[in-house]
Amino acid sequence: MRSFSDSYRDAGVNIEAGYEGVKLMSAHVKRTMIPGVVSDIGGFGGLFAPDFAGMKEPVLVSGTDGVGTKIRIAQLMDKHDTVGIDCVAMCVNDIICCGAKPLFFLDYIAIGKNEPEKVATLVSGVAEGCVQSGCALIGGETAEHPGMMAADDYDLAGFSVGIVDKAKVIDHNTMVPGDVIIALPSSGIHSNGFSLVRKVFDVEHADLSVYSDELGRTLGEALLEPTRIYVKPVLRCLEAANVKGISHITGGGFFENIPRCLPEGLTAKIDKGAIRTLPIFSMLQSKGNIPEHDMFNTYNMGVGMTVIVAKEDADRAITALDCGAYVIGEIVSGDERVTLC
């Protein structure tokens, strides 16, 4: 007997739509399969058998996050195939900061009305993020929330688990004055500060499809640009150089995120003139009349991640990163944590 419930459907939940969504997303999930995946989607839990070969003390590292109110831009543009990349990026970019390689990812979609095609499109973005970061999508959950969310509304979150040998966890205590700070370019605003973005650009009433000469594309395209995933470049860098610190520049910008890898008594001295700021940030600052400090305390300003290495390792690290990385500052003695000069 097939599974259905007319009573539940009358209450606003269509379980058959959920089954159809799983069927439609299966092809996307298959793209992410890597060695270690034991189970297929549809079970009560995702199974993964990690390879501990060559590790003396394997340590699991986990990270969880969501896309935030950037999702509203996707809803206004009716474009749902990229926010899944953001969801994965916000998790895997965090766990790579301690040197861990992501193994698998699970997502959670809460939606007002379960439209199988839309859910499958959302998952296609999640799968693409997993492919970019080399991890497997081994499960997830879609929850229909009638009466709590509008029919077209949804939210997307998830978490990732990675692994690192304890001896290879990045040791921040090796950092000394004279070490250099390398910037890994961002693709745009990524997934932070969108409450302010939406206010400044009045996105509920703006025409996001209008082409901007300053941006070289429409405002909507610039705002919806997916978060860049740094896993593979950083893994290459970890093999090539002695990395002393990594920071994912997310919410809180430079002032909150860079100090998270700095030992006491050291300051990150950033050369503002060296930063390759993207046009979207200049437009946002100008239109919103936002103070410079607030911009650097909210947004990545074109720097999605920083890597700290010894000065003599800088060229080797930049070559290994192979993503347009460049030096933006150095570590100095002091208690200010971050200075922009």
JSON list of N, CA and C in Angstrom, two decimals, residues 145-222:
[
{"chain": "A", "resi": 145, "resn": "HIS", "atom": "N", "xyz": [5.94, 23.68, 6.35]},
{"chain": "A", "resi": 145, "resn": "HIS", "atom": "CA", "xyz": [5.45, 24.43, 7.50]},
{"chain": "A", "resi": 145, "resn": "HIS", "atom": "C", "xyz": [4.25, 25.31, 7.15]},
{"chain": "A", "resi": 146, "resn": "PRO", "atom": "N", "xyz": [3.13, 24.74, 6.80]},
{"chain": "A", "resi": 146, "resn": "PRO", "atom": "CA", "xyz": [1.95, 25.56, 6.49]},
{"chain": "A", "resi": 146, "resn": "PRO", "atom": "C", "xyz": [1.47, 26.31, 7.73]},
{"chain": "A", "resi": 147, "resn": "GLY", "atom": "N", "xyz": [1.07, 27.54, 7.53]},
{"chain": "A", "resi": 147, "resn": "GLY", "atom": "CA", "xyz": [0.58, 28.34, 8.65]},
{"chain": "A", "resi": 147, "resn": "GLY", "atom": "C", "xyz": [1.68, 29.05, 9.40]},
{"chain": "A", "resi": 148, "resn": "MET", "atom": "N", "xyz": [2.91, 28.59, 9.26]},
{"chain": "A", "resi": 148, "resn": "MET", "atom": "CA", "xyz": [4.05, 29.25, 9.90]},
{"chain": "A", "resi": 148, "resn": "MET", "atom": "C", "xyz": [4.87, 30.05, 8.90]},
{"chain": "A", "resi": 149, "resn": "MET", "atom": "N", "xyz": [4.83, 29.62, 7.64]},
{"chain": "A", "resi": 149, "resn": "MET", "atom": "CA", "xyz": [5.56, 30.29, 6.57]},
{"chain": "A", "resi": 149, "resn": "MET", "atom": "C", "xyz": [4.61, 30.49, 5.40]},
{"chain": "A", "resi": 150, "resn": "ALA", "atom": "N", "xyz": [4.83, 31.58, 4.64]},
{"chain": "A", "resi": 150, "resn": "ALA", "atom": "CA", "xyz": [4.06, 31.77, 3.42]},
{"chain": "A", "resi": 150, "resn": "ALA", "atom": "C", "xyz": [4.40, 30.65, 2.44]},
{"chain": "A", "resi": 151, "resn": "ALA", "atom": "N", "xyz": [3.51, 30.37, 1.52]},
{"chain": "A", "resi": 151, "resn": "ALA", "atom": "CA", "xyz": [3.69, 29.24, 0.61]},
{"chain": "A", "resi": 151, "resn": "ALA", "atom": "C", "xyz": [5.01, 29.32, -0.17]},
{"chain": "A", "resi": 152, "resn": "ASP", "atom": "N", "xyz": [5.41, 30.53, -0.56]},
{"chain": "A", "resi": 152, "resn": "ASP", "atom": "CA", "xyz": [6.64, 30.70, -1.35]},
{"chain": "A", "resi": 152, "resn": "ASP", "atom": "C", "xyz": [7.88, 30.87, -0.50]},
{"chain": "A", "resi": 153, "resn": "ASP", "atom": "N", "xyz": [7.72, 30.89, 0.81]},
{"chain": "A", "resi": 153, "resn": "ASP", "atom": "CA", "xyz": [8.85, 31.16, 1.70]},
{"chain": "A", "resi": 153, "resn": "ASP", "atom": "C", "xyz": [9.60, 29.86, 2.03]},
{"chain": "A", "resi": 154, "resn": "TYR", "atom": "N", "xyz": [10.89, 29.99, 2.27]},
{"chain": "A", "resi": 154, "resn": "TYR", "atom": "CA", "xyz": [11.68, 28.85, 2.72]},
{"chain": "A", "resi": 154, "resn": "TYR", "atom": "C", "xyz": [12.93, 29.34, 3.42]},
{"chain": "A", "resi": 155, "resn": "ASP", "atom": "N", "xyz": [13.56, 28.45, 4.17]},
{"chain": "A", "resi": 155, "resn": "ASP", "atom": "CA", "xyz": [14.86, 28.73, 4.78]},
{"chain": "A", "resi": 155, "resn": "ASP", "atom": "C", "xyz": [15.73, 27.50, 4.55]},
{"chain": "A", "resi": 156, "resn": "LEU", "atom": "N", "xyz": [17.03, 27.74, 4.52]},
{"chain": "A", "resi": 156, "resn": "LEU", "atom": "CA", "xyz": [17.98, 26.69, 4.19]},
{"chain": "A", "resi": 156, "resn": "LEU", "atom": "C", "xyz": [19.17, 26.76, 5.13]},
{"chain": "A", "resi": 157, "resn": "ALA", "atom": "N", "xyz": [19.48, 25.64, 5.76]},
{"chain": "A", "resi": 157, "resn": "ALA", "atom": "CA", "xyz": [20.63, 25.56, 6.66]},
{"chain": "A", "resi": 157, "resn": "ALA", "atom": "C", "xyz": [21.24, 24.17, 6.51]},
{"chain": "A", "resi": 158, "resn": "GLY", "atom": "N", "xyz": [22.37, 23.96, 7.17]},
{"chain": "A", "resi": 158, "resn": "GLY", "atom": "CA", "xyz": [23.00, 22.65, 7.09]},
{"chain": "A", "resi": 158, "resn": "GLY", "atom": "C", "xyz": [24.21, 22.55, 7.99]},
{"chain": "A", "resi": 159, "resn": "PHE", "atom": "N", "xyz": [24.89, 21.41, 7.90]},
{"chain": "A", "resi": 159, "resn": "PHE", "atom": "CA", "xyz": [26.12, 21.27, 8.66]},
{"chain": "A", "resi": 159, "resn": "PHE", "atom": "C", "xyz": [27.05, 20.29, 7.94]},
{"chain": "A", "resi": 160, "resn": "SER", "atom": "N", "xyz": [28.33, 20.44, 8.23]},
{"chain": "A", "resi": 160, "resn": "SER", "atom": "CA", "xyz": [29.34, 19.59, 7.63]},
{"chain": "A", "resi": 160, "resn": "SER", "atom": "C", "xyz": [30.23, 19.00, 8.71]},
{"chain": "A", "resi": 161, "resn": "VAL", "atom": "N", "xyz": [30.78, 17.84, 8.43]},
{"chain": "A", "resi": 161, "resn": "VAL", "atom": "CA", "xyz": [31.76, 17.20, 9.31]},
{"chain": "A", "resi": 161, "resn": "VAL", "atom": "C", "xyz": [33.02, 16.94, 8.50]},
{"chain": "A", "resi": 162, "resn": "GLY", "atom": "N", "xyz": [34.16, 17.30, 9.07]},
{"chain": "A", "resi": 162, "resn": "GLY", "atom": "CA", "xyz": [35.44, 17.07, 8.42]},
{"chain": "A", "resi": 162, "resn": "GLY", "atom": "C", "xyz": [36.38, 16.34, 9.35]},
{"chain": "A", "resi": 163, "resn": "ILE", "atom": "N", "xyz": [37.58, 16.09, 8.86]},
{"chain": "A", "resi": 163, "resn": "ILE", "atom": "CA", "xyz": [38.56, 15.34, 9.64]},
{"chain": "A", "resi": 163, "resn": "ILE", "atom": "C", "xyz": [39.95, 15.91, 9.44]},
{"chain": "A", "resi": 164, "resn": "VAL", "atom": "N", "xyz": [40.75, 15.85, 10.51]},
{"chain": "A", "resi": 164, "resn": "VAL", "atom": "CA", "xyz": [42.14, 16.28, 10.46]},
{"chain": "A", "resi": 164, "resn": "VAL", "atom": "C", "xyz": [42.93, 15.46, 11.48]},
{"chain": "A", "resi": 165, "resn": "ASP", "atom": "N", "xyz": [44.16, 15.13, 11.16]},
{"chain": "A", "resi": 165, "resn": "ASP", "atom": "CA", "xyz": [45.04, 14.48, 12.12]},
{"chain": "A", "resi": 165, "resn": "ASP", "atom": "C", "xyz": [45.40, 15.51, 13.18]},
{"chain": "A", "resi": 166, "resn": "LYS", "atom": "N", "xyz": [45.31, 15.14, 14.45]},
{"chain": "A", "resi": 166, "resn": "LYS", "atom": "CA", "xyz": [45.54, 16.10, 15.54]},
{"chain": "A", "resi": 166, "resn": "LYS", "atom": "C", "xyz": [46.87, 16.82, 15.40]},
{"chain": "A", "resi": 167, "resn": "ALA", "atom": "N", "xyz": [47.88, 16.14, 14.91]},
{"chain": "A", "resi": 167, "resn": "ALA", "atom": "CA", "xyz": [49.20, 16.76, 14.76]},
{"chain": "A", "resi": 167, "resn": "ALA", "atom": "C", "xyz": [49.20, 17.84, 13.69]},
{"chain": "A", "resi": 168, "resn": "LYS", "atom": "N", "xyz": [48.17, 17.83, 12.82]},
{"chain": "A", "resi": 168, "resn": "LYS", "atom": "CA", "xyz": [48.12, 18.80, 11.73]},
{"chain": "A", "resi": 168, "resn": "LYS", "atom": "C", "xyz": [47.10, 19.92, 11.96]},
{"chain": "A", "resi": 169, "resn": "VAL", "atom": "N", "xyz": [46.48, 19.92, 13.14]},
{"chain": "A", "resi": 169, "resn": "VAL", "atom": "CA", "xyz": [45.61, 21.05, 13.48]},
{"chain": "A", "resi": 169, "resn": "VAL", "atom": "C", "xyz": [46.48, 22.30, 13.52]},
{"chain": "A", "resi": 170, "resn": "ILE", "atom": "N", "xyz": [46.02, 23.37, 12.87]},
{"chain": "A", "resi": 170, "resn": "ILE", "atom": "CA", "xyz": [46.84, 24.57, 12.75]},
{"chain": "A", "resi": 170, "resn": "ILE", "atom": "C", "xyz": [47.16, 25.15, 14.13]},
{"chain": "A", "resi": 171, "resn": "ASP", "atom": "N", "xyz": [48.46, 25.35, 14.38]},
{"chain": "A", "resi": 171, "resn": "ASP", "atom": "CA", "xyz": [48.94, 25.84, 15.67]},
{"chain": "A", "resi": 171, "resn": "ASP", "atom": "C", "xyz": [49.17, 27.35, 15.58]},
{"chain": "A", "resi": 172, "resn": "HIS", "atom": "N", "xyz": [48.24, 28.11, 16.11]},
{"chain": "A", "resi": 172, "resn": "HIS", "atom": "CA", "xyz": [48.36, 29.57, 16.06]},
{"chain": "A", "resi": 172, "resn": "HIS", "atom": "C", "xyz": [49.52, 30.10, 16.90]},
{"chain": "A", "resi": 173, "resn": "ASN", "atom": "N", "xyz": [49.96, 29.30, 17.85]},
{"chain": "A", "resi": 173, "resn": "ASN", "atom": "CA", "xyz": [51.02, 29.77, 18.75]},
{"chain": "A", "resi": 173, "resn": "ASN", "atom": "C", "xyz": [52.39, 29.85, 18.08]},
{"chain": "A", "resi": 174, "resn": "THR", "atom": "N", "xyz": [52.47, 29.36, 16.83]},
{"chain": "A", "resi": 174, "resn": "THR", "atom": "CA", "xyz": [53.74, 29.50, 16.11]},
{"chain": "A", "resi": 174, "resn": "THR", "atom": "C", "xyz": [53.85, 30.86, 15.42]},
{"chain": "A", "resi": 175, "resn": "MET", "atom": "N", "xyz": [52.78, 31.64, 15.47]},
{"chain": "A", "resi": 175, "resn": "MET", "atom": "CA", "xyz": [52.75, 32.94, 14.80]},
{"chain": "A", "resi": 175, "resn": "MET", "atom": "C", "xyz": [53.67, 33.93, 15.50]},
{"chain": "A", "resi": 176, "resn": "VAL", "atom": "N", "xyz": [54.38, 34.75, 14.70]},
{"chain": "A", "resi": 176, "resn": "VAL", "atom": "CA", "xyz": [55.32, 35.74, 15.25]},
{"chain": "A", "resi": 176, "resn": "VAL", "atom": "C", "xyz": [55.23, 37.02, 14.42]},
{"chain": "A", "resi": 177, "resn": "PRO", "atom": "N", "xyz": [55.67, 38.15, 15.00]},
{"chain": "A", "resi": 177, "resn": "PRO", "atom": "CA", "xyz": [55.73, 39.38, 14.21]},
{"chain": "A", "resi": 177, "resn": "PRO", "atom": "C", "xyz": [56.57, 39.17, 12.95]},
{"chain": "A", "resi": 178, "resn": "GLY", "atom": "N", "xyz": [56.10, 39.74, 11.86]},
{"chain": "A", "resi": 178, "resn": "GLY", "atom": "CA", "xyz": [56.79, 39.58, 10.59]},
{"chain": "A", "resi": 178, "resn": "GLY", "atom": "C", "xyz": [56.12, 38.59, 9.67]},
{"chain": "A", "resi": 179, "resn": "ASP", "atom": "N", "xyz": [55.26, 37.71, 10.22]},
{"chain": "A", "resi": 179, "resn": "ASP", "atom": "CA", "xyz": [54.48, 36.81, 9.37]},
{"chain": "A", "resi": 179, "resn": "ASP", "atom": "C", "xyz": [53.55, 37.65, 8.48]},
{"chain": "A", "resi": 180, "resn": "VAL", "atom": "N", "xyz": [53.23, 37.14, 7.31]},
{"chain": "A", "resi": 180, "resn": "VAL", "atom": "CA", "xyz": [52.42, 37.92, 6.37]},
{"chain": "A", "resi": 180, "resn": "VAL", "atom": "C", "xyz": [50.99, 37.39, 6.30]},
{"chain": "A", "resi": 181, "resn": "ILE", "atom": "N", "xyz": [50.09, 38.30, 5.95]},
{"chain": "A", "resi": 181, "resn": "ILE", "atom": "CA", "xyz": [48.67, 37.99, 5.84]},
{"chain": "A", "resi": 181, "resn": "ILE", "atom": "C", "xyz": [48.30, 37.96, 4.36]},
{"chain": "A", "resi": 182, "resn": "ILE", "atom": "N", "xyz": [47.85, 36.82, 3.90]},
{"chain": "A", "resi": 182, "resn": "ILE", "atom": "CA", "xyz": [47.49, 36.63, 2.50]},
{"chain": "A", "resi": 182, "resn": "ILE", "atom": "C", "xyz": [45.98, 36.66, 2.37]},
{"chain": "A", "resi": 183, "resn": "ALA", "atom": "N", "xyz": [45.50, 37.42, 1.37]},
{"chain": "A", "resi": 183, "resn": "ALA", "atom": "CA", "xyz": [44.07, 37.51, 1.10]},
{"chain": "A", "resi": 183, "resn": "ALA", "atom": "C", "xyz": [43.67, 36.55, 0.00]},
{"chain": "A", "resi": 184, "resn": "LEU", "atom": "N", "xyz": [42.58, 35.81, 0.22]},
{"chain": "A", "resi": 184, "resn": "LEU", "atom": "CA", "xyz": [41.96, 35.01, -0.82]},
{"chain": "A", "resi": 184, "resn": "LEU", "atom": "C", "xyz": [40.73, 35.78, -1.30]},
{"chain": "A", "resi": 185, "resn": "PRO", "atom": "N", "xyz": [40.68, 36.16, -2.57]},
{"chain": "A", "resi": 185, "resn": "PRO", "atom": "CA", "xyz": [39.59, 37.02, -3.05]},
{"chain": "A", "resi": 185, "resn": "PRO", "atom": "C", "xyz": [38.22, 36.40, -2.85]},
{"chain": "A", "resi": 186, "resn": "SER", "atom": "N", "xyz": [37.25, 37.25, -2.54]},
{"chain": "A", "resi": 186, "resn": "SER", "atom": "CA", "xyz": [35.87, 36.80, -2.44]},
{"chain": "A", "resi": 186, "resn": "SER", "atom": "C", "xyz": [35.19, 36.96, -3.80]},
{"chain": "A", "resi": 187, "resn": "SER", "atom": "N", "xyz": [34.03, 36.36, -3.93]},
{"chain": "A", "resi": 187, "resn": "SER", "atom": "CA", "xyz": [33.25, 36.50, -5.17]},
{"chain": "A", "resi": 187, "resn": "SER", "atom": "C", "xyz": [32.25, 37.64, -5.08]},
{"chain": "A", "resi": 188, "resn": "GLY", "atom": "N", "xyz": [32.10, 38.19, -3.88]},
{"chain": "A", "resi": 188, "resn": "GLY", "atom": "CA", "xyz": [31.13, 39.26, -3.67]},
{"chain": "A", "resi": 188, "resn": "GLY", "atom": "C", "xyz": [30.81, 39.38, -2.20]},
{"chain": "A", "resi": 189, "resn": "ILE", "atom": "N", "xyz": [29.58, 39.70, -1.88]},
{"chain": "A", "resi": 189, "resn": "ILE", "atom": "CA", "xyz": [29.17, 39.90, -0.48]},
{"chain": "A", "resi": 189, "resn": "ILE", "atom": "C", "xyz": [29.13, 38.58, 0.28]},
{"chain": "A", "resi": 190, "resn": "HIS", "atom": "N", "xyz": [29.09, 37.49, -0.45]},
{"chain": "A", "resi": 190, "resn": "HIS", "atom": "CA", "xyz": [28.98, 36.14, 0.15]},
{"chain": "A", "resi": 190, "resn": "HIS", "atom": "C", "xyz": [27.65, 36.02, 0.88]},
{"chain": "A", "resi": 191, "resn": "SER", "atom": "N", "xyz": [27.60, 35.70, 2.18]},
{"chain": "A", "resi": 191, "resn": "SER", "atom": "CA", "xyz": [26.30, 35.43, 2.81]},
{"chain": "A", "resi": 191, "resn": "SER", "atom": "C", "xyz": [26.14, 36.14, 4.15]},
{"chain": "A", "resi": 192, "resn": "ASN", "atom": "N", "xyz": [26.74, 37.32, 4.26]},
{"chain": "A", "resi": 192, "resn": "ASN", "atom": "CA", "xyz": [26.67, 38.06, 5.53]},
{"chain": "A", "resi": 192, "resn": "ASN", "atom": "C", "xyz": [26.25, 39.51, 5.30]},
{"chain": "A", "resi": 193, "resn": "GLY", "atom": "N", "xyz": [25.54, 40.05, 6.28]},
{"chain": "A", "resi": 193, "resn": "GLY", "atom": "CA", "xyz": [25.19, 41.46, 6.23]},
{"chain": "A", "resi": 193, "resn": "GLY", "atom": "C", "xyz": [24.04, 41.78, 5.30]},
{"chain": "A", "resi": 194, "resn": "PHE", "atom": "N", "xyz": [23.22, 40.79, 4.95]},
{"chain": "A", "resi": 194, "resn": "PHE", "atom": "CA", "xyz": [22.17, 41.04, 3.98]},
{"chain": "A", "resi": 194, "resn": "PHE", "atom": "C", "xyz": [20.97, 41.78, 4.56]},
{"chain": "A", "resi": 195, "resn": "SER", "atom": "N", "xyz": [20.84, 41.84, 5.86]},
{"chain": "A", "resi": 195, "resn": "SER", "atom": "CA", "xyz": [19.78, 42.69, 6.42]},
{"chain": "A", "resi": 195, "resn": "SER", "atom": "C", "xyz": [20.07, 44.15, 6.10]},
{"chain": "A", "resi": 196, "resn": "LEU", "atom": "N", "xyz": [21.34, 44.54, 6.19]},
{"chain": "A", "resi": 196, "resn": "LEU", "atom": "CA", "xyz": [21.74, 45.90, 5.83]},
{"chain": "A", "resi": 196, "resn": "LEU", "atom": "C", "xyz": [21.70, 46.08, 4.31]},
{"chain": "A", "resi": 197, "resn": "VAL", "atom": "N", "xyz": [22.12, 45.09, 3.57]},
{"chain": "A", "resi": 197, "resn": "VAL", "atom": "CA", "xyz": [22.05, 45.16, 2.10]},
{"chain": "A", "resi": 197, "resn": "VAL", "atom": "C", "xyz": [20.62, 45.39, 1.65]},
{"chain": "A", "resi": 198, "resn": "ARG", "atom": "N", "xyz": [19.70, 44.64, 2.21]},
{"chain": "A", "resi": 198, "resn": "ARG", "atom": "CA", "xyz": [18.29, 44.75, 1.79]},
{"chain": "A", "resi": 198, "resn": "ARG", "atom": "C", "xyz": [17.72, 46.12, 2.14]},
{"chain": "A", "resi": 199, "resn": "LYS", "atom": "N", "xyz": [18.17, 46.68, 3.27]},
{"chain": "A", "resi": 199, "resn": "LYS", "atom": "CA", "xyz": [17.72, 48.01, 3.66]},
{"chain": "A", "resi": 199, "resn": "LYS", "atom": "C", "xyz": [18.27, 49.08, 2.73]},
{"chain": "A", "resi": 200, "resn": "VAL", "atom": "N", "xyz": [19.57, 49.03, 2.47]},
{"chain": "A", "resi": 200, "resn": "VAL", "atom": "CA", "xyz": [20.22, 50.06, 1.65]},
{"chain": "A", "resi": 200, "resn": "VAL", "atom": "C", "xyz": [19.66, 50.08, 0.23]},
{"chain": "A", "resi": 201, "resn": "PHE", "atom": "N", "xyz": [19.51, 48.90, -0.38]},
{"chain": "A", "resi": 201, "resn": "PHE", "atom": "CA", "xyz": [19.05, 48.83, -1.76]},
{"chain": "A", "resi": 201, "resn": "PHE", "atom": "C", "xyz": [17.53, 48.73, -1.88]},
{"chain": "A", "resi": 202, "resn": "ASP", "atom": "N", "xyz": [16.83, 48.72, -0.75]},
{"chain": "A", "resi": 202, "resn": "ASP", "atom": "CA", "xyz": [15.37, 48.64, -0.73]},
{"chain": "A", "resi": 202, "resn": "ASP", "atom": "C", "xyz": [14.89, 47.55, -1.69]},
{"chain": "A", "resi": 203, "resn": "VAL", "atom": "N", "xyz": [15.38, 46.35, -1.48]},
{"chain": "A", "resi": 203, "resn": "VAL", "atom": "CA", "xyz": [15.19, 45.29, -2.46]},
{"chain": "A", "resi": 203, "resn": "VAL", "atom": "C", "xyz": [13.73, 44.90, -2.67]},
{"chain": "A", "resi": 204, "resn": "GLU", "atom": "N", "xyz": [12.89, 45.18, -1.69]},
{"chain": "A", "resi": 204, "resn": "GLU", "atom": "CA", "xyz": [11.47, 44.82, -1.85]},
{"chain": "A", "resi": 204, "resn": "GLU", "atom": "C", "xyz": [10.79, 45.66, -2.93]},
{"chain": "A", "resi": 205, "resn": "HIS", "atom": "N", "xyz": [11.37, 46.83, -3.22]},
{"chain": "A", "resi": 205, "resn": "HIS", "atom": "CA", "xyz": [10.76, 47.73, -4.20]},
{"chain": "A", "resi": 205, "resn": "HIS", "atom": "C", "xyz": [11.67, 48.01, -5.39]},
{"chain": "A", "resi": 206, "resn": "ALA", "atom": "N", "xyz": [12.93, 47.58, -5.32]},
{"chain": "A", "resi": 206, "resn": "ALA", "atom": "CA", "xyz": [13.88, 47.85, -6.39]},
{"chain": "A", "resi": 206, "resn": "ALA", "atom": "C", "xyz": [13.70, 46.87, -7.55]},
{"chain": "A", "resi": 207, "resn": "ASP", "atom": "N", "xyz": [14.12, 47.30, -8.74]},
{"chain": "A", "resi": 207, "resn": "ASP", "atom": "CA", "xyz": [14.14, 46.42, -9.90]},
{"chain": "A", "resi": 207, "resn": "ASP", "atom": "C", "xyz": [15.52, 45.77, -9.96]},
{"chain": "A", "resi": 208, "resn": "LEU", "atom": "N", "xyz": [15.61, 44.56, -9.47]},
{"chain": "A", "resi": 208, "resn": "LEU", "atom": "CA", "xyz": [16.89, 43.87, -9.39]},
{"chain": "A", "resi": 208, "resn": "LEU", "atom": "C", "xyz": [17.41, 43.41, -10.75]},
{"chain": "A", "resi": 209, "resn": "SER", "atom": "N", "xyz": [16.59, 43.54, -11.78]},
{"chain": "A", "resi": 209, "resn": "SER", "atom": "CA", "xyz": [16.98, 43.06, -13.11]},
{"chain": "A", "resi": 209, "resn": "SER", "atom": "C", "xyz": [17.61, 44.16, -13.97]},
{"chain": "A", "resi": 210, "resn": "VAL", "atom": "N", "xyz": [17.73, 45.39, -13.44]},
{"chain": "A", "resi": 210, "resn": "VAL", "atom": "CA", "xyz": [18.30, 46.50, -14.20]},
{"chain": "A", "resi": 210, "resn": "VAL", "atom": "C", "xyz": [19.83, 46.36, -14.26]},
{"chain": "A", "resi": 211, "resn": "TYR", "atom": "N", "xyz": [20.39, 46.49, -15.46]},
{"chain": "A", "resi": 211, "resn": "TYR", "atom": "CA", "xyz": [21.83, 46.35, -15.65]},
{"chain": "A", "resi": 211, "resn": "TYR", "atom": "C", "xyz": [22.56, 47.55, -15.05]},
{"chain": "A", "resi": 212, "resn": "SER", "atom": "N", "xyz": [23.68, 47.28, -14.38]},
{"chain": "A", "resi": 212, "resn": "SER", "atom": "CA", "xyz": [24.50, 48.33, -13.78]},
{"chain": "A", "resi": 212, "resn": "SER", "atom": "C", "xyz": [25.86, 48.36, -14.47]},
{"chain": "A", "resi": 213, "resn": "ASP", "atom": "N", "xyz": [26.22, 49.51, -15.05]},
{"chain": "A", "resi": 213, "resn": "ASP", "atom": "CA", "xyz": [27.55, 49.64, -15.66]},
{"chain": "A", "resi": 213, "resn": "ASP", "atom": "C", "xyz": [28.64, 49.49, -14.61]},
{"chain": "A", "resi": 214, "resn": "GLU", "atom": "N", "xyz": [28.38, 50.00, -13.41]},
{"chain": "A", "resi": 214, "resn": "GLU", "atom": "CA", "xyz": [29.38, 49.95, -12.34]},
{"chain": "A", "resi": 214, "resn": "GLU", "atom": "C", "xyz": [29.67, 48.50, -11.94]},
{"chain": "A", "resi": 215, "resn": "LEU", "atom": "N", "xyz": [28.64, 47.67, -11.93]},
{"chain": "A", "resi": 215, "resn": "LEU", "atom": "CA", "xyz": [28.81, 46.28, -11.52]},
{"chain": "A", "resi": 215, "resn": "LEU", "atom": "C", "xyz": [29.13, 45.35, -12.69]},
{"chain": "A", "resi": 216, "resn": "GLY", "atom": "N", "xyz": [28.81, 45.78, -13.89]},
{"chain": "A", "resi": 216, "resn": "GLY", "atom": "CA", "xyz": [29.01, 44.93, -15.06]},
{"chain": "A", "resi": 216, "resn": "GLY", "atom": "C", "xyz": [27.97, 43.84, -15.17]},
{"chain": "A", "resi": 217, "resn": "ARG", "atom": "N", "xyz": [26.89, 43.96, -14.47]},
{"chain": "A", "resi": 217, "resn": "ARG", "atom": "CA", "xyz": [25.77, 43.01, -14.49]},
{"chain": "A", "resi": 217, "resn": "ARG", "atom": "C", "xyz": [24.63, 43.63, -13.72]},
{"chain": "A", "resi": 218, "resn": "THR", "atom": "N", "xyz": [23.55, 42.91, -13.52]},
{"chain": "A", "resi": 218, "resn": "THR", "atom": "CA", "xyz": [22.43, 43.48, -12.77]},
{"chain": "A", "resi": 218, "resn": "THR", "atom": "C", "xyz": [22.74, 43.46, -11.28]},
{"chain": "A", "resi": 219, "resn": "LEU", "atom": "N", "xyz": [22.03, 44.32, -10.54]},
{"chain": "A", "resi": 219, "resn": "LEU", "atom": "CA", "xyz": [22.21, 44.35, -9.09]},
{"chain": "A", "resi": 219, "resn": "LEU", "atom": "C", "xyz": [21.83, 43.00, -8.49]},
{"chain": "A", "resi": 220, "resn": "GLY", "atom": "N", "xyz": [20.75, 42.41, -8.96]},
{"chain": "A", "resi": 220, "resn": "GLY", "atom": "CA", "xyz": [20.32, 41.12, -8.43]},
{"chain": "A", "resi": 220, "resn": "GLY", "atom": "C", "xyz": [21.37, 40.05, -8.63]},
{"chain": "A", "resi": 221, "resn": "GLU", "atom": "N", "xyz": [22.01, 40.02, -9.80]},
{"chain": "A", "resi": 221, "resn": "GLU", "atom": "CA", "xyz": [23.06, 39.03, -10.07]},
{"chain": "A", "resi": 221, "resn": "GLU", "atom": "C", "xyz": [24.25, 39.22, -9.14]},
{"chain": "A", "resi": 222, "resn": "ALA", "atom": "N", "xyz": [24.60, 40.49, -8.90]},
{"chain": "A", "resi": 222, "resn": "ALA", "atom": "CA", "xyz": [25.74, 40.78, -8.02]},
{"chain": "A", "resi": 222, "resn": "ALA", "atom": "C", "xyz": [25.43, 40.36, -6.59]}
]
